[in-house]
Amino acid sequence: MTKRFADRLVLITGAAGGMGRAFALRFADEAARLILTDVEPQGLEETASLVRAKGTECSAHRVNLAVESDISQFAGQVRSAHARLDVLVNNAGIAYGEIARAFEGLSQEKWLHYFNVNTVAPLLLAQALRPVIASARGVILNMSSMASNVPATAYGVTKAALNAMTYGMAQVFAVDGIRVNAIEPGIMETPASRAHLSSETYDRVQGQQALKLHGTADDIAALGLFLASDDARFITCEIVHCDAGNRLRGWRG
Ligand SMILES: NC(=O)c1ccc[n+]([C@@H]2O[C@H](COP(=O)([O-])OP(=O)(O)OC[C@H]3O[C@@H](n4cnc5c(N)ncnc54)[C@H](O)[C@@H]3O)[C@@H](O)[C@H]2O)c1
C-alpha cells in the first residue's frame, strides 16, 4: 500500500465513530500521525485504541465544538505541541434527530446551536490552527452533505452554509498555500445513520441513487485521503459529491 501520509500529522474531529473513525483508520494505514477529537469520550478512546493497535502514534482529546473556549484551548495545546499540521478534517457534526427533521418551529437558540457546531466550528478551529496548518501548506476538509442541495431541514441549511463557508475559507486561506475543500456524502452506512434513520427512509434514499451500490464510511474516507494528498495539489474551493449519483434524482422523478 502507498504511504501518502508518512511523517504527516492529521487532526480529525468527530472521531468517536462512523466517518471519523473510518478516516482515522485509513490515515493510520497510510502512516500518518493522528490527533483525534470528539465530545463523546468512550467512542473516541475506542478509535484511539484501534489506531494504536496498528502501531500509529495518536493522541485523543475531548472537545465540545459548541463551546468557543473549548476550541481555542484545544487549538492552543495543538499549536504548543506541534510546529506543523498537515491535514484538518472537520468531520464532526450534528446530523441526526431533530435537526434532520425540523425546519419550521425551531427556536433561535436551537438554530444557533446547530450553526455553531455544523458551520461555524470548522472555521473557528481552522482559524485557531492556521499558523501550524500554514507551516505545512496543509489541507482542510469540511464534511458537508447532499442534504445541502435541497435544504428542507435545519441540517441541510447548516450544511449549505458550510459549503459557502468552504468557499470563503478557500479564498482567505489560499494566501498561506492552504487548500480547503468539502465533501458531500450521499447516504453512507455508519452506526449513527443506521440507528437514526428508519429502514424505509434508508432504502428510499438509497433507491434514488443512479448506481445501485451500498455507500460506506470508507468510500468517503477514500475520497478524503485523495483530496488531502499531494495528488490533489491543484484542487481547492471544491465541493466534491460522493453519492452514487443521488443528486440526479430530480431528473428521474
Ligand atoms: N452517514 C451519512 O450518511 C452522512 C451523509 C452526509 C454527511 N454526513 C456527515 O458526516 C459526518 C459524520 O457522520 P456519521 O454518520 O459518522 O455520524 P456520527 O454521529 O457518528 O458522527 C458525528 C460525530 O460528531 C460528534 N459531535 C457532535 N457534536 C459535537 C460537538 N458539539 N463537539 C464535538 N463533536 C461533536 C459526535 O459525537 C459524533 O462522533 C457528519 O458531519 C455528518 O453530517 C454523514
PDB file of C-alpha atoms and ligand atoms in Angstrom:
ATOM      1  CA  MET A   1       0.000   0.000   0.000  1.00  0.00           C
ATOM      2  CA  THR A   2       1.198   3.543  -0.737  1.00  0.00           C
ATOM      3  CA  LYS A   3       2.029   5.658   2.322  1.00  0.00           C
ATOM      4  CA  ARG A   4       0.982   9.104   1.158  1.00  0.00           C
ATOM      5  CA  PHE A   5       0.936  10.495   4.714  1.00  0.00           C
ATOM      6  CA  ALA A   6       4.235   9.243   6.123  1.00  0.00           C
ATOM      7  CA  ASP A   7       5.546  11.824   8.620  1.00  0.00           C
ATOM      8  CA  ARG A   8       2.359  13.881   8.259  1.00  0.00           C
ATOM      9  CA  LEU A   9       0.165  14.976  11.123  1.00  0.00           C
ATOM     10  CA  VAL A  10      -3.618  14.741  10.703  1.00  0.00           C
ATOM     11  CA  LEU A  11      -6.313  16.080  13.035  1.00  0.00           C
ATOM     12  CA  ILE A  12      -9.820  14.572  12.806  1.00  0.00           C
ATOM     13  CA  THR A  13     -12.921  15.884  14.604  1.00  0.00           C
ATOM     14  CA  GLY A  14     -15.904  13.645  15.278  1.00  0.00           C
ATOM     15  CA  ALA A  15     -13.534  10.702  15.616  1.00  0.00           C
ATOM     16  CA  ALA A  16     -15.664   8.690  18.084  1.00  0.00           C
ATOM     17  CA  GLY A  17     -17.189   6.517  15.358  1.00  0.00           C
ATOM     18  CA  GLY A  18     -18.664   6.391  11.881  1.00  0.00           C
ATOM     19  CA  MET A  19     -16.978   8.514   9.263  1.00  0.00           C
ATOM     20  CA  GLY A  20     -14.397   9.971  11.687  1.00  0.00           C
ATOM     21  CA  ARG A  21     -13.210   6.506  12.691  1.00  0.00           C
ATOM     22  CA  ALA A  22     -13.036   5.424   9.037  1.00  0.00           C
ATOM     23  CA  PHE A  23     -10.816   8.441   8.315  1.00  0.00           C
ATOM     24  CA  ALA A  24      -8.593   7.640  11.315  1.00  0.00           C
ATOM     25  CA  LEU A  25      -8.088   4.023  10.252  1.00  0.00           C
ATOM     26  CA  ARG A  26      -7.335   4.935   6.615  1.00  0.00           C
ATOM     27  CA  PHE A  27      -4.873   7.673   7.565  1.00  0.00           C
ATOM     28  CA  ALA A  28      -3.228   5.232  10.016  1.00  0.00           C
ATOM     29  CA  ASP A  29      -2.857   2.693   7.195  1.00  0.00           C
ATOM     30  CA  GLU A  30      -1.002   5.366   5.218  1.00  0.00           C
ATOM     31  CA  ALA A  31       1.432   6.127   8.041  1.00  0.00           C
ATOM     32  CA  ALA A  32       0.001   9.441   9.317  1.00  0.00           C
ATOM     33  CA  ARG A  33       0.330  10.514  12.949  1.00  0.00           C
ATOM     34  CA  LEU A  34      -3.071  11.402  14.376  1.00  0.00           C
ATOM     35  CA  ILE A  35      -4.785  13.848  16.690  1.00  0.00           C
ATOM     36  CA  LEU A  36      -8.361  12.701  17.371  1.00  0.00           C
ATOM     37  CA  THR A  37     -11.156  14.697  18.992  1.00  0.00           C
ATOM     38  CA  ASP A  38     -14.817  14.253  19.855  1.00  0.00           C
ATOM     39  CA  VAL A  39     -17.252  15.336  22.535  1.00  0.00           C
ATOM     40  CA  GLU A  40     -18.053  11.684  23.206  1.00  0.00           C
ATOM     41  CA  PRO A  41     -15.128  10.181  25.178  1.00  0.00           C
ATOM     42  CA  GLN A  42     -15.888   6.471  25.035  1.00  0.00           C
ATOM     43  CA  GLY A  43     -16.035   6.097  21.251  1.00  0.00           C
ATOM     44  CA  LEU A  44     -13.062   8.433  20.975  1.00  0.00           C
ATOM     45  CA  GLU A  45     -10.921   6.160  23.174  1.00  0.00           C
ATOM     46  CA  GLU A  46     -12.085   3.127  21.175  1.00  0.00           C
ATOM     47  CA  THR A  47     -10.945   4.762  17.932  1.00  0.00           C
ATOM     48  CA  ALA A  48      -7.626   5.721  19.551  1.00  0.00           C
ATOM     49  CA  SER A  49      -7.108   2.090  20.664  1.00  0.00           C
ATOM     50  CA  LEU A  50      -7.882   0.761  17.167  1.00  0.00           C
ATOM     51  CA  VAL A  51      -5.426   3.202  15.652  1.00  0.00           C
ATOM     52  CA  ARG A  52      -2.685   2.462  18.200  1.00  0.00           C
ATOM     53  CA  ALA A  53      -3.161  -1.260  17.566  1.00  0.00           C
ATOM     54  CA  LYS A  54      -1.903  -0.523  14.040  1.00  0.00           C
ATOM     55  CA  GLY A  55       1.252   0.962  15.558  1.00  0.00           C
ATOM     56  CA  THR A  56       0.153   4.538  14.843  1.00  0.00           C
ATOM     57  CA  GLU A  57       1.081   7.447  17.099  1.00  0.00           C
ATOM     58  CA  CYS A  58      -2.116   9.134  18.258  1.00  0.00           C
ATOM     59  CA  SER A  59      -3.496  11.469  20.921  1.00  0.00           C
ATOM     60  CA  ALA A  60      -7.179  11.793  21.860  1.00  0.00           C
ATOM     61  CA  HIS A  61      -8.848  14.943  23.218  1.00  0.00           C
ATOM     62  CA  ARG A  62     -12.379  15.555  24.421  1.00  0.00           C
ATOM     63  CA  VAL A  63     -13.532  18.843  22.848  1.00  0.00           C
ATOM     64  CA  ASN A  64     -17.028  20.313  22.663  1.00  0.00           C
ATOM     65  CA  LEU A  65     -17.130  22.208  19.372  1.00  0.00           C
ATOM     66  CA  ALA A  66     -20.224  24.116  20.514  1.00  0.00           C
ATOM     67  CA  VAL A  67     -18.041  25.955  23.046  1.00  0.00           C
ATOM     68  CA  GLU A  68     -15.621  28.544  21.655  1.00  0.00           C
ATOM     69  CA  SER A  69     -13.291  28.409  24.677  1.00  0.00           C
ATOM     70  CA  ASP A  70     -13.002  24.606  24.249  1.00  0.00           C
ATOM     71  CA  ILE A  71     -11.950  25.142  20.638  1.00  0.00           C
ATOM     72  CA  SER A  72      -9.368  27.813  21.444  1.00  0.00           C
ATOM     73  CA  GLN A  73      -7.927  25.905  24.413  1.00  0.00           C
ATOM     74  CA  PHE A  74      -7.592  22.717  22.366  1.00  0.00           C
ATOM     75  CA  ALA A  75      -6.080  24.545  19.388  1.00  0.00           C
ATOM     76  CA  GLY A  76      -3.597  26.209  21.753  1.00  0.00           C
ATOM     77  CA  GLN A  77      -2.488  22.775  23.010  1.00  0.00           C
ATOM     78  CA  VAL A  78      -2.023  21.566  19.427  1.00  0.00           C
ATOM     79  CA  ARG A  79      -0.008  24.667  18.494  1.00  0.00           C
ATOM     80  CA  SER A  80       2.262  24.245  21.531  1.00  0.00           C
ATOM     81  CA  ALA A  81       2.903  20.579  20.844  1.00  0.00           C
ATOM     82  CA  HIS A  82       3.331  20.693  17.064  1.00  0.00           C
ATOM     83  CA  ALA A  83       5.107  23.061  14.699  1.00  0.00           C
ATOM     84  CA  ARG A  84       3.031  21.950  11.716  1.00  0.00           C
ATOM     85  CA  LEU A  85      -0.290  20.301  10.970  1.00  0.00           C
ATOM     86  CA  ASP A  86      -0.716  18.765   7.521  1.00  0.00           C
ATOM     87  CA  VAL A  87      -4.432  17.937   7.454  1.00  0.00           C
ATOM     88  CA  LEU A  88      -7.504  19.110   9.381  1.00  0.00           C
ATOM     89  CA  VAL A  89     -10.640  17.012   8.813  1.00  0.00           C
ATOM     90  CA  ASN A  90     -13.688  18.925  10.073  1.00  0.00           C
ATOM     91  CA  ASN A  91     -15.882  15.835  10.199  1.00  0.00           C
ATOM     92  CA  ALA A  92     -17.872  16.370  13.434  1.00  0.00           C
ATOM     93  CA  GLY A  93     -21.454  17.404  13.044  1.00  0.00           C
ATOM     94  CA  ILE A  94     -24.948  17.114  14.405  1.00  0.00           C
ATOM     95  CA  ALA A  95     -26.640  15.011  11.758  1.00  0.00           C
ATOM     96  CA  TYR A  96     -29.487  13.076  13.287  1.00  0.00           C
ATOM     97  CA  GLY A  97     -32.641  13.576  15.330  1.00  0.00           C
ATOM     98  CA  GLU A  98     -34.495  16.876  15.385  1.00  0.00           C
ATOM     99  CA  ILE A  99     -32.015  18.720  13.134  1.00  0.00           C
ATOM    100  CA  ALA A 100     -32.711  16.256  10.314  1.00  0.00           C
ATOM    101  CA  ARG A 101     -36.496  16.616  10.597  1.00  0.00           C
ATOM    102  CA  ALA A 102     -37.199  20.192  11.594  1.00  0.00           C
ATOM    103  CA  PHE A 103     -37.277  23.412   9.630  1.00  0.00           C
ATOM    104  CA  GLU A 104     -40.188  25.475  10.916  1.00  0.00           C
ATOM    105  CA  GLY A 105     -40.758  25.897  14.607  1.00  0.00           C
ATOM    106  CA  LEU A 106     -37.153  25.755  15.818  1.00  0.00           C
ATOM    107  CA  SER A 107     -36.171  28.377  18.368  1.00  0.00           C
ATOM    108  CA  GLN A 108     -33.421  30.897  17.645  1.00  0.00           C
ATOM    109  CA  GLU A 109     -31.318  29.166  20.310  1.00  0.00           C
ATOM    110  CA  LYS A 110     -31.579  25.804  18.532  1.00  0.00           C
ATOM    111  CA  TRP A 111     -30.785  27.270  15.096  1.00  0.00           C
ATOM    112  CA  LEU A 112     -27.708  28.980  16.502  1.00  0.00           C
ATOM    113  CA  HIS A 113     -26.564  25.813  18.270  1.00  0.00           C
ATOM    114  CA  TYR A 114     -26.819  23.816  15.049  1.00  0.00           C
ATOM    115  CA  PHE A 115     -24.994  26.512  13.083  1.00  0.00           C
ATOM    116  CA  ASN A 116     -22.335  26.738  15.807  1.00  0.00           C
ATOM    117  CA  VAL A 117     -21.423  23.073  15.580  1.00  0.00           C
ATOM    118  CA  ASN A 118     -22.004  22.354  11.870  1.00  0.00           C
ATOM    119  CA  THR A 119     -20.957  25.614  10.218  1.00  0.00           C
ATOM    120  CA  VAL A 120     -19.017  27.961  12.492  1.00  0.00           C
ATOM    121  CA  ALA A 121     -16.851  25.486  14.466  1.00  0.00           C
ATOM    122  CA  PRO A 122     -14.998  24.295  11.331  1.00  0.00           C
ATOM    123  CA  LEU A 123     -13.939  27.897  10.680  1.00  0.00           C
ATOM    124  CA  LEU A 124     -13.061  28.678  14.322  1.00  0.00           C
ATOM    125  CA  LEU A 125     -10.929  25.553  14.633  1.00  0.00           C
ATOM    126  CA  ALA A 126      -9.190  26.176  11.295  1.00  0.00           C
ATOM    127  CA  GLN A 127      -8.555  29.809  12.207  1.00  0.00           C
ATOM    128  CA  ALA A 128      -7.068  28.873  15.582  1.00  0.00           C
ATOM    129  CA  LEU A 129      -4.848  26.251  13.947  1.00  0.00           C
ATOM    130  CA  ARG A 130      -3.945  28.405  10.957  1.00  0.00           C
ATOM    131  CA  PRO A 131      -0.295  29.085  11.912  1.00  0.00           C
ATOM    132  CA  VAL A 132       0.556  25.374  12.106  1.00  0.00           C
ATOM    133  CA  ILE A 133      -1.513  24.463   9.025  1.00  0.00           C
ATOM    134  CA  ALA A 134       0.219  27.274   7.140  1.00  0.00           C
ATOM    135  CA  SER A 135       3.646  25.918   8.177  1.00  0.00           C
ATOM    136  CA  ALA A 136       2.733  22.673   6.418  1.00  0.00           C
ATOM    137  CA  ARG A 137       0.967  24.392   3.494  1.00  0.00           C
ATOM    138  CA  GLY A 138      -1.714  21.992   4.612  1.00  0.00           C
ATOM    139  CA  VAL A 139      -5.199  20.893   3.705  1.00  0.00           C
ATOM    140  CA  ILE A 140      -8.621  21.390   5.298  1.00  0.00           C
ATOM    141  CA  LEU A 141     -11.594  19.131   4.547  1.00  0.00           C
ATOM    142  CA  ASN A 142     -15.122  20.079   5.620  1.00  0.00           C
ATOM    143  CA  MET A 143     -17.805  17.392   5.855  1.00  0.00           C
ATOM    144  CA  SER A 144     -20.899  18.638   4.084  1.00  0.00           C
ATOM    145  CA  SER A 145     -23.873  16.539   2.908  1.00  0.00           C
ATOM    146  CA  MET A 146     -26.038  16.030  -0.151  1.00  0.00           C
ATOM    147  CA  ALA A 147     -28.793  17.438   2.077  1.00  0.00           C
ATOM    148  CA  SER A 148     -27.226  20.851   1.380  1.00  0.00           C
ATOM    149  CA  ASN A 149     -28.531  20.778  -2.202  1.00  0.00           C
ATOM    150  CA  VAL A 150     -32.229  20.897  -1.323  1.00  0.00           C
ATOM    151  CA  PRO A 151     -32.143  22.124   2.241  1.00  0.00           C
ATOM    152  CA  ALA A 152     -35.636  21.478   3.597  1.00  0.00           C
ATOM    153  CA  THR A 153     -34.319  20.732   7.091  1.00  0.00           C
ATOM    154  CA  ALA A 154     -32.182  22.658   9.558  1.00  0.00           C
ATOM    155  CA  TYR A 155     -29.464  20.078   8.897  1.00  0.00           C
ATOM    156  CA  GLY A 156     -29.480  20.845   5.173  1.00  0.00           C
ATOM    157  CA  VAL A 157     -29.332  24.581   5.842  1.00  0.00           C
ATOM    158  CA  THR A 158     -26.305  24.232   8.130  1.00  0.00           C
ATOM    159  CA  LYS A 159     -24.519  22.132   5.507  1.00  0.00           C
ATOM    160  CA  ALA A 160     -25.435  24.551   2.671  1.00  0.00           C
ATOM    161  CA  ALA A 161     -23.910  27.290   4.822  1.00  0.00           C
ATOM    162  CA  LEU A 162     -20.872  25.050   5.360  1.00  0.00           C
ATOM    163  CA  ASN A 163     -20.432  24.875   1.572  1.00  0.00           C
ATOM    164  CA  ALA A 164     -20.449  28.672   1.472  1.00  0.00           C
ATOM    165  CA  MET A 165     -18.043  28.712   4.429  1.00  0.00           C
ATOM    166  CA  THR A 166     -15.759  26.364   2.462  1.00  0.00           C
ATOM    167  CA  TYR A 167     -15.631  28.788  -0.485  1.00  0.00           C
ATOM    168  CA  GLY A 168     -14.806  31.643   1.888  1.00  0.00           C
ATOM    169  CA  MET A 169     -12.147  29.655   3.741  1.00  0.00           C
ATOM    170  CA  ALA A 170     -10.554  28.504   0.473  1.00  0.00           C
ATOM    171  CA  GLN A 171     -10.133  32.111  -0.669  1.00  0.00           C
ATOM    172  CA  VAL A 172      -8.923  33.523   2.637  1.00  0.00           C
ATOM    173  CA  PHE A 173      -6.534  30.664   3.494  1.00  0.00           C
ATOM    174  CA  ALA A 174      -5.047  30.398  -0.012  1.00  0.00           C
ATOM    175  CA  VAL A 175      -2.519  33.154   0.736  1.00  0.00           C
ATOM    176  CA  ASP A 176      -0.857  30.661   3.102  1.00  0.00           C
ATOM    177  CA  GLY A 177      -0.913  27.910   0.470  1.00  0.00           C
ATOM    178  CA  ILE A 178      -3.678  26.078   2.357  1.00  0.00           C
ATOM    179  CA  ARG A 179      -6.205  24.136   0.277  1.00  0.00           C
ATOM    180  CA  VAL A 180      -9.818  23.925   1.507  1.00  0.00           C
ATOM    181  CA  ASN A 181     -12.408  21.540   0.060  1.00  0.00           C
ATOM    182  CA  ALA A 182     -15.663  19.960   1.197  1.00  0.00           C
ATOM    183  CA  ILE A 183     -17.107  16.519   0.608  1.00  0.00           C
ATOM    184  CA  GLU A 184     -20.825  15.947   0.062  1.00  0.00           C
ATOM    185  CA  PRO A 185     -21.596  12.348   1.017  1.00  0.00           C
ATOM    186  CA  GLY A 186     -24.820  10.671  -0.010  1.00  0.00           C
ATOM    187  CA  ILE A 187     -26.320   8.106   2.329  1.00  0.00           C
ATOM    188  CA  MET A 188     -23.449   6.160   3.843  1.00  0.00           C
ATOM    189  CA  GLU A 189     -23.785   3.318   6.308  1.00  0.00           C
ATOM    190  CA  THR A 190     -22.470   4.335   9.740  1.00  0.00           C
ATOM    191  CA  PRO A 191     -23.694   3.159  13.154  1.00  0.00           C
ATOM    192  CA  ALA A 192     -25.370   6.572  13.602  1.00  0.00           C
ATOM    193  CA  SER A 193     -27.112   6.643  10.202  1.00  0.00           C
ATOM    194  CA  ARG A 194     -28.420   3.115  10.780  1.00  0.00           C
ATOM    195  CA  ALA A 195     -29.555   3.905  14.312  1.00  0.00           C
ATOM    196  CA  HIS A 196     -31.378   7.112  13.436  1.00  0.00           C
ATOM    197  CA  LEU A 197     -32.900   6.525  10.007  1.00  0.00           C
ATOM    198  CA  SER A 198     -35.763   4.051   9.660  1.00  0.00           C
ATOM    199  CA  SER A 199     -35.067   1.218   7.228  1.00  0.00           C
ATOM    200  CA  GLU A 200     -37.825   2.633   4.956  1.00  0.00           C
ATOM    201  CA  THR A 201     -36.075   6.037   4.810  1.00  0.00           C
ATOM    202  CA  TYR A 202     -32.689   4.400   4.332  1.00  0.00           C
ATOM    203  CA  ASP A 203     -33.931   2.194   1.461  1.00  0.00           C
ATOM    204  CA  ARG A 204     -35.873   5.054  -0.175  1.00  0.00           C
ATOM    205  CA  VAL A 205     -32.878   7.404  -0.198  1.00  0.00           C
ATOM    206  CA  GLN A 206     -30.501   4.668  -1.333  1.00  0.00           C
ATOM    207  CA  GLY A 207     -33.034   3.714  -4.037  1.00  0.00           C
ATOM    208  CA  GLN A 208     -32.716   7.215  -5.557  1.00  0.00           C
ATOM    209  CA  GLN A 209     -29.082   6.621  -6.483  1.00  0.00           C
ATOM    210  CA  ALA A 210     -28.105   6.223 -10.146  1.00  0.00           C
ATOM    211  CA  LEU A 211     -25.709   3.448  -9.098  1.00  0.00           C
ATOM    212  CA  LYS A 212     -27.373   0.754  -7.010  1.00  0.00           C
ATOM    213  CA  LEU A 213     -24.485   0.469  -4.592  1.00  0.00           C
ATOM    214  CA  HIS A 214     -24.255   0.495  -0.809  1.00  0.00           C
ATOM    215  CA  GLY A 215     -22.296   3.530   0.440  1.00  0.00           C
ATOM    216  CA  THR A 216     -19.889   3.126   3.338  1.00  0.00           C
ATOM    217  CA  ALA A 217     -17.863   5.466   5.543  1.00  0.00           C
ATOM    218  CA  ASP A 218     -14.792   4.057   3.837  1.00  0.00           C
ATOM    219  CA  ASP A 219     -15.956   5.414   0.453  1.00  0.00           C
ATOM    220  CA  ILE A 220     -15.839   8.897   1.980  1.00  0.00           C
ATOM    221  CA  ALA A 221     -12.505   8.321   3.703  1.00  0.00           C
ATOM    222  CA  ALA A 222     -11.001   7.129   0.391  1.00  0.00           C
ATOM    223  CA  LEU A 223     -12.071  10.369  -1.318  1.00  0.00           C
ATOM    224  CA  GLY A 224     -10.900  12.427   1.658  1.00  0.00           C
ATOM    225  CA  LEU A 225      -7.427  10.914   1.579  1.00  0.00           C
ATOM    226  CA  PHE A 226      -7.139  11.696  -2.131  1.00  0.00           C
ATOM    227  CA  LEU A 227      -8.190  15.324  -1.542  1.00  0.00           C
ATOM    228  CA  ALA A 228      -5.739  15.572   1.366  1.00  0.00           C
ATOM    229  CA  SER A 229      -2.871  14.084  -0.653  1.00  0.00           C
ATOM    230  CA  ASP A 230      -0.338  15.763  -2.927  1.00  0.00           C
ATOM    231  CA  ASP A 231      -2.171  14.205  -5.914  1.00  0.00           C
ATOM    232  CA  ALA A 232      -4.870  16.856  -5.319  1.00  0.00           C
ATOM    233  CA  ARG A 233      -2.406  19.781  -5.039  1.00  0.00           C
ATOM    234  CA  PHE A 234      -4.293  21.749  -7.745  1.00  0.00           C
ATOM    235  CA  ILE A 235      -7.735  21.274  -6.154  1.00  0.00           C
ATOM    236  CA  THR A 236      -9.149  23.860  -3.781  1.00  0.00           C
ATOM    237  CA  CYS A 237     -12.502  25.587  -3.241  1.00  0.00           C
ATOM    238  CA  GLU A 238     -14.392  22.472  -4.406  1.00  0.00           C
ATOM    239  CA  ILE A 239     -17.476  20.745  -3.051  1.00  0.00           C
ATOM    240  CA  VAL A 240     -16.990  17.146  -4.148  1.00  0.00           C
ATOM    241  CA  HIS A 241     -20.026  14.851  -4.373  1.00  0.00           C
ATOM    242  CA  CYS A 242     -19.716  11.212  -3.348  1.00  0.00           C
ATOM    243  CA  ASP A 243     -23.272   9.874  -3.546  1.00  0.00           C
ATOM    244  CA  ALA A 244     -23.555   7.307  -6.372  1.00  0.00           C
ATOM    245  CA  GLY A 245     -25.455   9.867  -8.442  1.00  0.00           C
ATOM    246  CA  ASN A 246     -28.133  10.589  -5.835  1.00  0.00           C
ATOM    247  CA  ARG A 247     -28.300  14.284  -6.777  1.00  0.00           C
ATOM    248  CA  LEU A 248     -29.626  13.299 -10.227  1.00  0.00           C
ATOM    249  CA  ARG A 249     -32.875  12.098  -8.687  1.00  0.00           C
ATOM    250  CA  GLY A 250     -34.768  15.251  -9.664  1.00  0.00           C
ATOM    251  CA  TRP A 251     -34.309  14.420 -13.354  1.00  0.00           C
ATOM    252  CA  ARG A 252     -35.718  10.941 -12.950  1.00  0.00           C
ATOM    253  CA  GLY A 253     -38.837  11.871 -10.979  1.00  0.00           C
TER     254      GLY A 253
HETATM  255  N1  LIG B   1     -23.561   8.916   7.367  1.00  0.00           N
HETATM  256  C1  LIG B   1     -24.101   9.617   6.389  1.00  0.00           C
HETATM  257  O1  LIG B   1     -24.921   9.101   5.615  1.00  0.00           O
HETATM  258  C2  LIG B   1     -23.719  11.070   6.173  1.00  0.00           C
HETATM  259  C3  LIG B   1     -24.134  11.696   4.993  1.00  0.00           C
HETATM  260  C4  LIG B   1     -23.785  13.027   4.764  1.00  0.00           C
HETATM  261  C5  LIG B   1     -22.995  13.708   5.671  1.00  0.00           C
HETATM  262  N2  LIG B   1     -22.596  13.087   6.823  1.00  0.00           N
HETATM  263  C6  LIG B   1     -21.763  13.860   7.749  1.00  0.00           C
HETATM  264  O2  LIG B   1     -20.619  13.101   8.112  1.00  0.00           O
HETATM  265  C7  LIG B   1     -20.219  13.395   9.439  1.00  0.00           C
HETATM  266  C8  LIG B   1     -20.138  12.118  10.255  1.00  0.00           C
HETATM  267  O3  LIG B   1     -21.386  11.442  10.197  1.00  0.00           O
HETATM  268  P1  LIG B   1     -21.601   9.991  10.858  1.00  0.00           P
HETATM  269  O4  LIG B   1     -22.680   9.317  10.076  1.00  0.00           O
HETATM  270  O5  LIG B   1     -20.287   9.315  11.042  1.00  0.00           O
HETATM  271  O6  LIG B   1     -22.271  10.404  12.254  1.00  0.00           O
HETATM  272  P2  LIG B   1     -21.757  10.415  13.769  1.00  0.00           P
HETATM  273  O7  LIG B   1     -22.870  10.994  14.563  1.00  0.00           O
HETATM  274  O8  LIG B   1     -21.236   9.055  14.123  1.00  0.00           O
HETATM  275  O9  LIG B   1     -20.521  11.418  13.711  1.00  0.00           O
HETATM  276  C9  LIG B   1     -20.572  12.759  14.130  1.00  0.00           C
HETATM  277  C10 LIG B   1     -19.609  12.941  15.275  1.00  0.00           C
HETATM  278  O10 LIG B   1     -19.612  14.328  15.639  1.00  0.00           O
HETATM  279  C11 LIG B   1     -19.539  14.412  17.048  1.00  0.00           C
HETATM  280  N3  LIG B   1     -20.077  15.659  17.539  1.00  0.00           N
HETATM  281  C12 LIG B   1     -21.377  16.068  17.532  1.00  0.00           C
HETATM  282  N4  LIG B   1     -21.499  17.233  18.183  1.00  0.00           N
HETATM  283  C13 LIG B   1     -20.260  17.589  18.622  1.00  0.00           C
HETATM  284  C14 LIG B   1     -19.751  18.667  19.383  1.00  0.00           C
HETATM  285  N5  LIG B   1     -20.545  19.633  19.855  1.00  0.00           N
HETATM  286  N6  LIG B   1     -18.425  18.696  19.638  1.00  0.00           N
HETATM  287  C15 LIG B   1     -17.595  17.716  19.177  1.00  0.00           C
HETATM  288  N7  LIG B   1     -18.026  16.654  18.479  1.00  0.00           N
HETATM  289  C16 LIG B   1     -19.348  16.581  18.204  1.00  0.00           C
HETATM  290  C17 LIG B   1     -20.380  13.223  17.531  1.00  0.00           C
HETATM  291  O11 LIG B   1     -20.087  12.863  18.879  1.00  0.00           O
HETATM  292  C18 LIG B   1     -20.025  12.146  16.523  1.00  0.00           C
HETATM  293  O12 LIG B   1     -18.971  11.318  16.959  1.00  0.00           O
HETATM  294  C19 LIG B   1     -21.246  14.421   9.976  1.00  0.00           C
HETATM  295  O13 LIG B   1     -20.743  15.729   9.802  1.00  0.00           O
HETATM  296  C20 LIG B   1     -22.442  14.199   9.061  1.00  0.00           C
HETATM  297  O14 LIG B   1     -23.258  15.343   8.949  1.00  0.00           O
HETATM  298  C21 LIG B   1     -22.942  11.790   7.088  1.00  0.00           C
END
